[in-house]
Amino acid sequence: MTHDDPTLDTPPDADAPLAEDDLRAEVADLRDQLLRRAAEFQNYRRRTEADRAEADRQARAAVLLPLLDVYDDLRRSLDAARRVAHQDAASPAFDALSQGVELVYRKFESTLERFGVTAIETAGVPFDVDVHEAVMQQPAPSGEPSGTVLAEVQPGYRIDDRVLRHASVIVAQ
């Protein structure tokens, strides 16, 4: 045989027809490979969507967490203004300022809600280490069972189903 011989370039039986059983086996193998690749791609897509959603939650939390202190300060300002208004007749200027702060607080609250931020329930519920942080224990004044949250020191918040900031609470002994 010389190098110009065409039989050297093709394997033996390359032109021979494949048996029907061989064709079916090859089709089944190719179908199996295709299904596996499709499943791998679907799993990859689910993982990347879950990773993207988690990155979005973490980004929202990183932005919103520092704003919660401002939100709490606004709430405390409103509470103080209400106490002053009940103690003595406030001036019209004070009333206008109080109403303005109330408006800003309500807008802030609705913005937080749009981002999925909700307050964690505290007073009167059983202490839950997953959402509460006990800063103090004291005897229950009204006979609440031990482990009941008596008061909130600092509000806690969730973003969607995750804790953004634990609620600081006082717990019954």
PDB file of C-alpha atoms in Angstrom:
ATOM      1  CA  MET A   1       0.000   0.000   0.000  1.00  0.00           C
ATOM      2  CA  THR A   2       1.185   3.433  -0.813  1.00  0.00           C
ATOM      3  CA  HIS A   3       0.436   6.652   0.932  1.00  0.00           C
ATOM      4  CA  ASP A   4      -1.946   7.622  -1.847  1.00  0.00           C
ATOM      5  CA  ASP A   5      -4.158   4.665  -1.099  1.00  0.00           C
ATOM      6  CA  PRO A   6      -7.620   5.979  -0.028  1.00  0.00           C
ATOM      7  CA  THR A   7      -8.210   2.998   2.255  1.00  0.00           C
ATOM      8  CA  LEU A   8      -5.578   4.334   4.657  1.00  0.00           C
ATOM      9  CA  ASP A   9      -7.680   7.450   5.395  1.00  0.00           C
ATOM     10  CA  THR A  10     -10.855   5.644   6.354  1.00  0.00           C
ATOM     11  CA  PRO A  11     -11.234   2.984   9.005  1.00  0.00           C
ATOM     12  CA  PRO A  12     -12.338  -0.448   7.923  1.00  0.00           C
ATOM     13  CA  ASP A  13     -16.099  -0.810   7.555  1.00  0.00           C
ATOM     14  CA  ALA A  14     -16.633   3.007   7.610  1.00  0.00           C
ATOM     15  CA  ASP A  15     -18.811   2.742   4.552  1.00  0.00           C
ATOM     16  CA  ALA A  16     -20.551  -0.414   5.707  1.00  0.00           C
ATOM     17  CA  PRO A  17     -24.126   0.158   6.847  1.00  0.00           C
ATOM     18  CA  LEU A  18     -24.675   0.037  10.595  1.00  0.00           C
ATOM     19  CA  ALA A  19     -26.940  -2.618  11.923  1.00  0.00           C
ATOM     20  CA  GLU A  20     -30.376  -1.489  13.022  1.00  0.00           C
ATOM     21  CA  ASP A  21     -29.617  -2.406  16.648  1.00  0.00           C
ATOM     22  CA  ASP A  22     -26.441  -0.329  16.517  1.00  0.00           C
ATOM     23  CA  LEU A  23     -28.401   2.654  15.179  1.00  0.00           C
ATOM     24  CA  ARG A  24     -30.995   2.349  17.920  1.00  0.00           C
ATOM     25  CA  ALA A  25     -28.275   2.122  20.556  1.00  0.00           C
ATOM     26  CA  GLU A  26     -26.532   5.176  19.136  1.00  0.00           C
ATOM     27  CA  VAL A  27     -29.817   7.156  19.024  1.00  0.00           C
ATOM     28  CA  ALA A  28     -30.577   6.151  22.613  1.00  0.00           C
ATOM     29  CA  ASP A  29     -27.092   7.196  23.689  1.00  0.00           C
ATOM     30  CA  LEU A  30     -27.406  10.561  21.914  1.00  0.00           C
ATOM     31  CA  ARG A  31     -30.879  11.105  23.417  1.00  0.00           C
ATOM     32  CA  ASP A  32     -29.507  10.320  26.880  1.00  0.00           C
ATOM     33  CA  GLN A  33     -26.623  12.774  26.364  1.00  0.00           C
ATOM     34  CA  LEU A  34     -29.059  15.449  25.181  1.00  0.00           C
ATOM     35  CA  LEU A  35     -31.345  14.950  28.187  1.00  0.00           C
ATOM     36  CA  ARG A  36     -28.400  15.108  30.575  1.00  0.00           C
ATOM     37  CA  ARG A  37     -27.141  18.325  28.985  1.00  0.00           C
ATOM     38  CA  ALA A  38     -30.616  19.852  29.153  1.00  0.00           C
ATOM     39  CA  ALA A  39     -30.896  18.895  32.846  1.00  0.00           C
ATOM     40  CA  GLU A  40     -27.429  20.299  33.569  1.00  0.00           C
ATOM     41  CA  PHE A  41     -28.380  23.557  31.869  1.00  0.00           C
ATOM     42  CA  GLN A  42     -31.657  23.764  33.798  1.00  0.00           C
ATOM     43  CA  ASN A  43     -29.791  23.204  37.089  1.00  0.00           C
ATOM     44  CA  TYR A  44     -27.218  25.837  36.126  1.00  0.00           C
ATOM     45  CA  ARG A  45     -29.994  28.312  35.324  1.00  0.00           C
ATOM     46  CA  ARG A  46     -31.734  27.644  38.667  1.00  0.00           C
ATOM     47  CA  ARG A  47     -28.463  28.090  40.569  1.00  0.00           C
ATOM     48  CA  THR A  48     -27.641  31.355  38.819  1.00  0.00           C
ATOM     49  CA  GLU A  49     -31.169  32.676  39.426  1.00  0.00           C
ATOM     50  CA  ALA A  50     -30.912  31.750  43.113  1.00  0.00           C
ATOM     51  CA  ASP A  51     -27.458  33.354  43.341  1.00  0.00           C
ATOM     52  CA  ARG A  52     -28.758  36.508  41.674  1.00  0.00           C
ATOM     53  CA  ALA A  53     -31.742  36.671  44.046  1.00  0.00           C
ATOM     54  CA  GLU A  54     -29.447  36.208  47.057  1.00  0.00           C
ATOM     55  CA  ALA A  55     -27.072  38.917  45.796  1.00  0.00           C
ATOM     56  CA  ASP A  56     -30.065  41.229  45.354  1.00  0.00           C
ATOM     57  CA  ARG A  57     -31.253  40.529  48.931  1.00  0.00           C
ATOM     58  CA  GLN A  58     -27.772  41.159  50.316  1.00  0.00           C
ATOM     59  CA  ALA A  59     -27.449  44.413  48.374  1.00  0.00           C
ATOM     60  CA  ARG A  60     -30.843  45.629  49.611  1.00  0.00           C
ATOM     61  CA  ALA A  61     -29.909  44.684  53.176  1.00  0.00           C
ATOM     62  CA  ALA A  62     -26.576  46.505  52.943  1.00  0.00           C
ATOM     63  CA  VAL A  63     -28.340  49.688  51.821  1.00  0.00           C
ATOM     64  CA  LEU A  64     -31.361  49.467  54.112  1.00  0.00           C
ATOM     65  CA  LEU A  65     -29.671  48.477  57.371  1.00  0.00           C
ATOM     66  CA  PRO A  66     -28.080  51.902  58.024  1.00  0.00           C
ATOM     67  CA  LEU A  67     -31.363  53.612  57.122  1.00  0.00           C
ATOM     68  CA  LEU A  68     -33.201  51.792  59.908  1.00  0.00           C
ATOM     69  CA  ASP A  69     -31.483  53.987  62.507  1.00  0.00           C
ATOM     70  CA  VAL A  70     -32.800  57.089  60.731  1.00  0.00           C
ATOM     71  CA  TYR A  71     -36.258  55.527  60.564  1.00  0.00           C
ATOM     72  CA  ASP A  72     -36.161  54.764  64.305  1.00  0.00           C
ATOM     73  CA  ASP A  73     -34.999  58.327  65.060  1.00  0.00           C
ATOM     74  CA  LEU A  74     -37.948  59.722  63.112  1.00  0.00           C
ATOM     75  CA  ARG A  75     -40.322  57.494  65.079  1.00  0.00           C
ATOM     76  CA  ARG A  76     -38.789  58.636  68.384  1.00  0.00           C
ATOM     77  CA  SER A  77     -39.119  62.273  67.272  1.00  0.00           C
ATOM     78  CA  LEU A  78     -42.797  61.752  66.539  1.00  0.00           C
ATOM     79  CA  ASP A  79     -43.345  60.054  69.892  1.00  0.00           C
ATOM     80  CA  ALA A  80     -41.681  62.997  71.665  1.00  0.00           C
ATOM     81  CA  ALA A  81     -43.767  65.497  69.693  1.00  0.00           C
ATOM     82  CA  ARG A  82     -46.955  63.653  70.667  1.00  0.00           C
ATOM     83  CA  ARG A  83     -45.972  63.717  74.329  1.00  0.00           C
ATOM     84  CA  VAL A  84     -45.297  67.472  74.172  1.00  0.00           C
ATOM     85  CA  ALA A  85     -48.579  68.105  72.334  1.00  0.00           C
ATOM     86  CA  HIS A  86     -50.524  66.227  75.058  1.00  0.00           C
ATOM     87  CA  GLN A  87     -48.772  68.020  77.921  1.00  0.00           C
ATOM     88  CA  ASP A  88     -49.500  71.574  76.856  1.00  0.00           C
ATOM     89  CA  ALA A  89     -50.960  73.497  73.980  1.00  0.00           C
ATOM     90  CA  ALA A  90     -48.322  73.477  71.276  1.00  0.00           C
ATOM     91  CA  SER A  91     -47.787  76.432  68.996  1.00  0.00           C
ATOM     92  CA  PRO A  92     -48.968  76.370  65.381  1.00  0.00           C
ATOM     93  CA  ALA A  93     -45.316  76.257  64.272  1.00  0.00           C
ATOM     94  CA  PHE A  94     -44.698  73.197  66.426  1.00  0.00           C
ATOM     95  CA  ASP A  95     -47.833  71.533  65.032  1.00  0.00           C
ATOM     96  CA  ALA A  96     -46.702  72.216  61.469  1.00  0.00           C
ATOM     97  CA  LEU A  97     -43.238  70.814  62.185  1.00  0.00           C
ATOM     98  CA  SER A  98     -44.740  67.747  63.832  1.00  0.00           C
ATOM     99  CA  GLN A  99     -47.034  67.146  60.853  1.00  0.00           C
ATOM    100  CA  GLY A 100     -44.077  67.491  58.463  1.00  0.00           C
ATOM    101  CA  VAL A 101     -42.040  64.935  60.394  1.00  0.00           C
ATOM    102  CA  GLU A 102     -45.081  62.641  60.416  1.00  0.00           C
ATOM    103  CA  LEU A 103     -45.345  62.944  56.622  1.00  0.00           C
ATOM    104  CA  VAL A 104     -41.656  62.125  56.139  1.00  0.00           C
ATOM    105  CA  TYR A 105     -41.994  59.166  58.516  1.00  0.00           C
ATOM    106  CA  ARG A 106     -44.998  57.752  56.604  1.00  0.00           C
ATOM    107  CA  LYS A 107     -43.181  58.079  53.259  1.00  0.00           C
ATOM    108  CA  PHE A 108     -40.122  56.401  54.728  1.00  0.00           C
ATOM    109  CA  GLU A 109     -42.315  53.613  56.096  1.00  0.00           C
ATOM    110  CA  SER A 110     -44.003  52.980  52.737  1.00  0.00           C
ATOM    111  CA  THR A 111     -40.619  52.967  50.983  1.00  0.00           C
ATOM    112  CA  LEU A 112     -39.298  50.361  53.412  1.00  0.00           C
ATOM    113  CA  GLU A 113     -42.431  48.267  52.842  1.00  0.00           C
ATOM    114  CA  ARG A 114     -41.902  48.419  49.059  1.00  0.00           C
ATOM    115  CA  PHE A 115     -38.431  46.951  49.627  1.00  0.00           C
ATOM    116  CA  GLY A 116     -39.908  44.100  51.667  1.00  0.00           C
ATOM    117  CA  VAL A 117     -38.938  45.438  55.111  1.00  0.00           C
ATOM    118  CA  THR A 118     -41.353  44.566  57.922  1.00  0.00           C
ATOM    119  CA  ALA A 119     -41.153  45.018  61.681  1.00  0.00           C
ATOM    120  CA  ILE A 120     -40.575  41.994  63.912  1.00  0.00           C
ATOM    121  CA  GLU A 121     -43.347  41.401  66.433  1.00  0.00           C
ATOM    122  CA  THR A 122     -42.134  41.776  70.007  1.00  0.00           C
ATOM    123  CA  ALA A 123     -44.353  42.657  72.987  1.00  0.00           C
ATOM    124  CA  GLY A 124     -46.253  39.729  74.460  1.00  0.00           C
ATOM    125  CA  VAL A 125     -44.794  37.037  72.205  1.00  0.00           C
ATOM    126  CA  PRO A 126     -42.525  34.192  73.310  1.00  0.00           C
ATOM    127  CA  PHE A 127     -38.825  35.042  73.081  1.00  0.00           C
ATOM    128  CA  ASP A 128     -37.366  33.675  69.825  1.00  0.00           C
ATOM    129  CA  VAL A 129     -33.583  33.655  69.549  1.00  0.00           C
ATOM    130  CA  ASP A 130     -33.882  33.750  65.743  1.00  0.00           C
ATOM    131  CA  VAL A 131     -35.502  37.215  65.731  1.00  0.00           C
ATOM    132  CA  HIS A 132     -35.006  38.660  69.222  1.00  0.00           C
ATOM    133  CA  GLU A 133     -31.951  39.724  71.176  1.00  0.00           C
ATOM    134  CA  ALA A 134     -32.473  39.742  74.942  1.00  0.00           C
ATOM    135  CA  VAL A 135     -30.798  42.786  76.477  1.00  0.00           C
ATOM    136  CA  MET A 136     -32.339  42.337  79.910  1.00  0.00           C
ATOM    137  CA  GLN A 137     -34.485  40.029  82.003  1.00  0.00           C
ATOM    138  CA  GLN A 138     -36.892  41.131  84.678  1.00  0.00           C
ATOM    139  CA  PRO A 139     -39.768  39.696  86.697  1.00  0.00           C
ATOM    140  CA  ALA A 140     -43.056  39.872  84.829  1.00  0.00           C
ATOM    141  CA  PRO A 141     -45.271  42.545  86.400  1.00  0.00           C
ATOM    142  CA  SER A 142     -48.535  40.970  85.244  1.00  0.00           C
ATOM    143  CA  GLY A 143     -47.654  37.325  85.694  1.00  0.00           C
ATOM    144  CA  GLU A 144     -46.591  36.612  82.110  1.00  0.00           C
ATOM    145  CA  PRO A 145     -44.862  33.263  81.699  1.00  0.00           C
ATOM    146  CA  SER A 146     -41.078  33.097  81.776  1.00  0.00           C
ATOM    147  CA  GLY A 147     -39.580  33.704  78.337  1.00  0.00           C
ATOM    148  CA  THR A 148     -42.252  36.170  77.224  1.00  0.00           C
ATOM    149  CA  VAL A 149     -41.110  39.435  75.662  1.00  0.00           C
ATOM    150  CA  LEU A 150     -42.180  42.242  77.994  1.00  0.00           C
ATOM    151  CA  ALA A 151     -40.922  45.299  76.117  1.00  0.00           C
ATOM    152  CA  GLU A 152     -39.042  46.376  73.045  1.00  0.00           C
ATOM    153  CA  VAL A 153     -35.833  48.366  73.487  1.00  0.00           C
ATOM    154  CA  GLN A 154     -35.026  48.662  69.778  1.00  0.00           C
ATOM    155  CA  PRO A 155     -37.251  47.450  66.935  1.00  0.00           C
ATOM    156  CA  GLY A 156     -36.135  44.601  64.752  1.00  0.00           C
ATOM    157  CA  TYR A 157     -36.833  44.236  61.053  1.00  0.00           C
ATOM    158  CA  ARG A 158     -37.029  41.526  58.417  1.00  0.00           C
ATOM    159  CA  ILE A 159     -36.383  41.841  54.742  1.00  0.00           C
ATOM    160  CA  ASP A 160     -38.569  39.293  53.024  1.00  0.00           C
ATOM    161  CA  ASP A 161     -38.065  36.171  55.155  1.00  0.00           C
ATOM    162  CA  ARG A 162     -34.657  37.070  56.637  1.00  0.00           C
ATOM    163  CA  VAL A 163     -33.761  39.078  59.722  1.00  0.00           C
ATOM    164  CA  LEU A 164     -32.272  42.430  58.802  1.00  0.00           C
ATOM    165  CA  ARG A 165     -31.811  43.520  62.419  1.00  0.00           C
ATOM    166  CA  HIS A 166     -32.775  41.556  65.546  1.00  0.00           C
ATOM    167  CA  ALA A 167     -35.248  43.193  67.911  1.00  0.00           C
ATOM    168  CA  SER A 168     -33.628  44.145  71.236  1.00  0.00           C
ATOM    169  CA  VAL A 169     -36.080  43.138  73.949  1.00  0.00           C
ATOM    170  CA  ILE A 170     -36.661  42.746  77.682  1.00  0.00           C
ATOM    171  CA  VAL A 171     -37.716  39.207  78.594  1.00  0.00           C
ATOM    172  CA  ALA A 172     -39.706  37.920  81.576  1.00  0.00           C
ATOM    173  CA  GLN A 173     -37.757  35.766  84.047  1.00  0.00           C
TER     174      GLN A 173
END
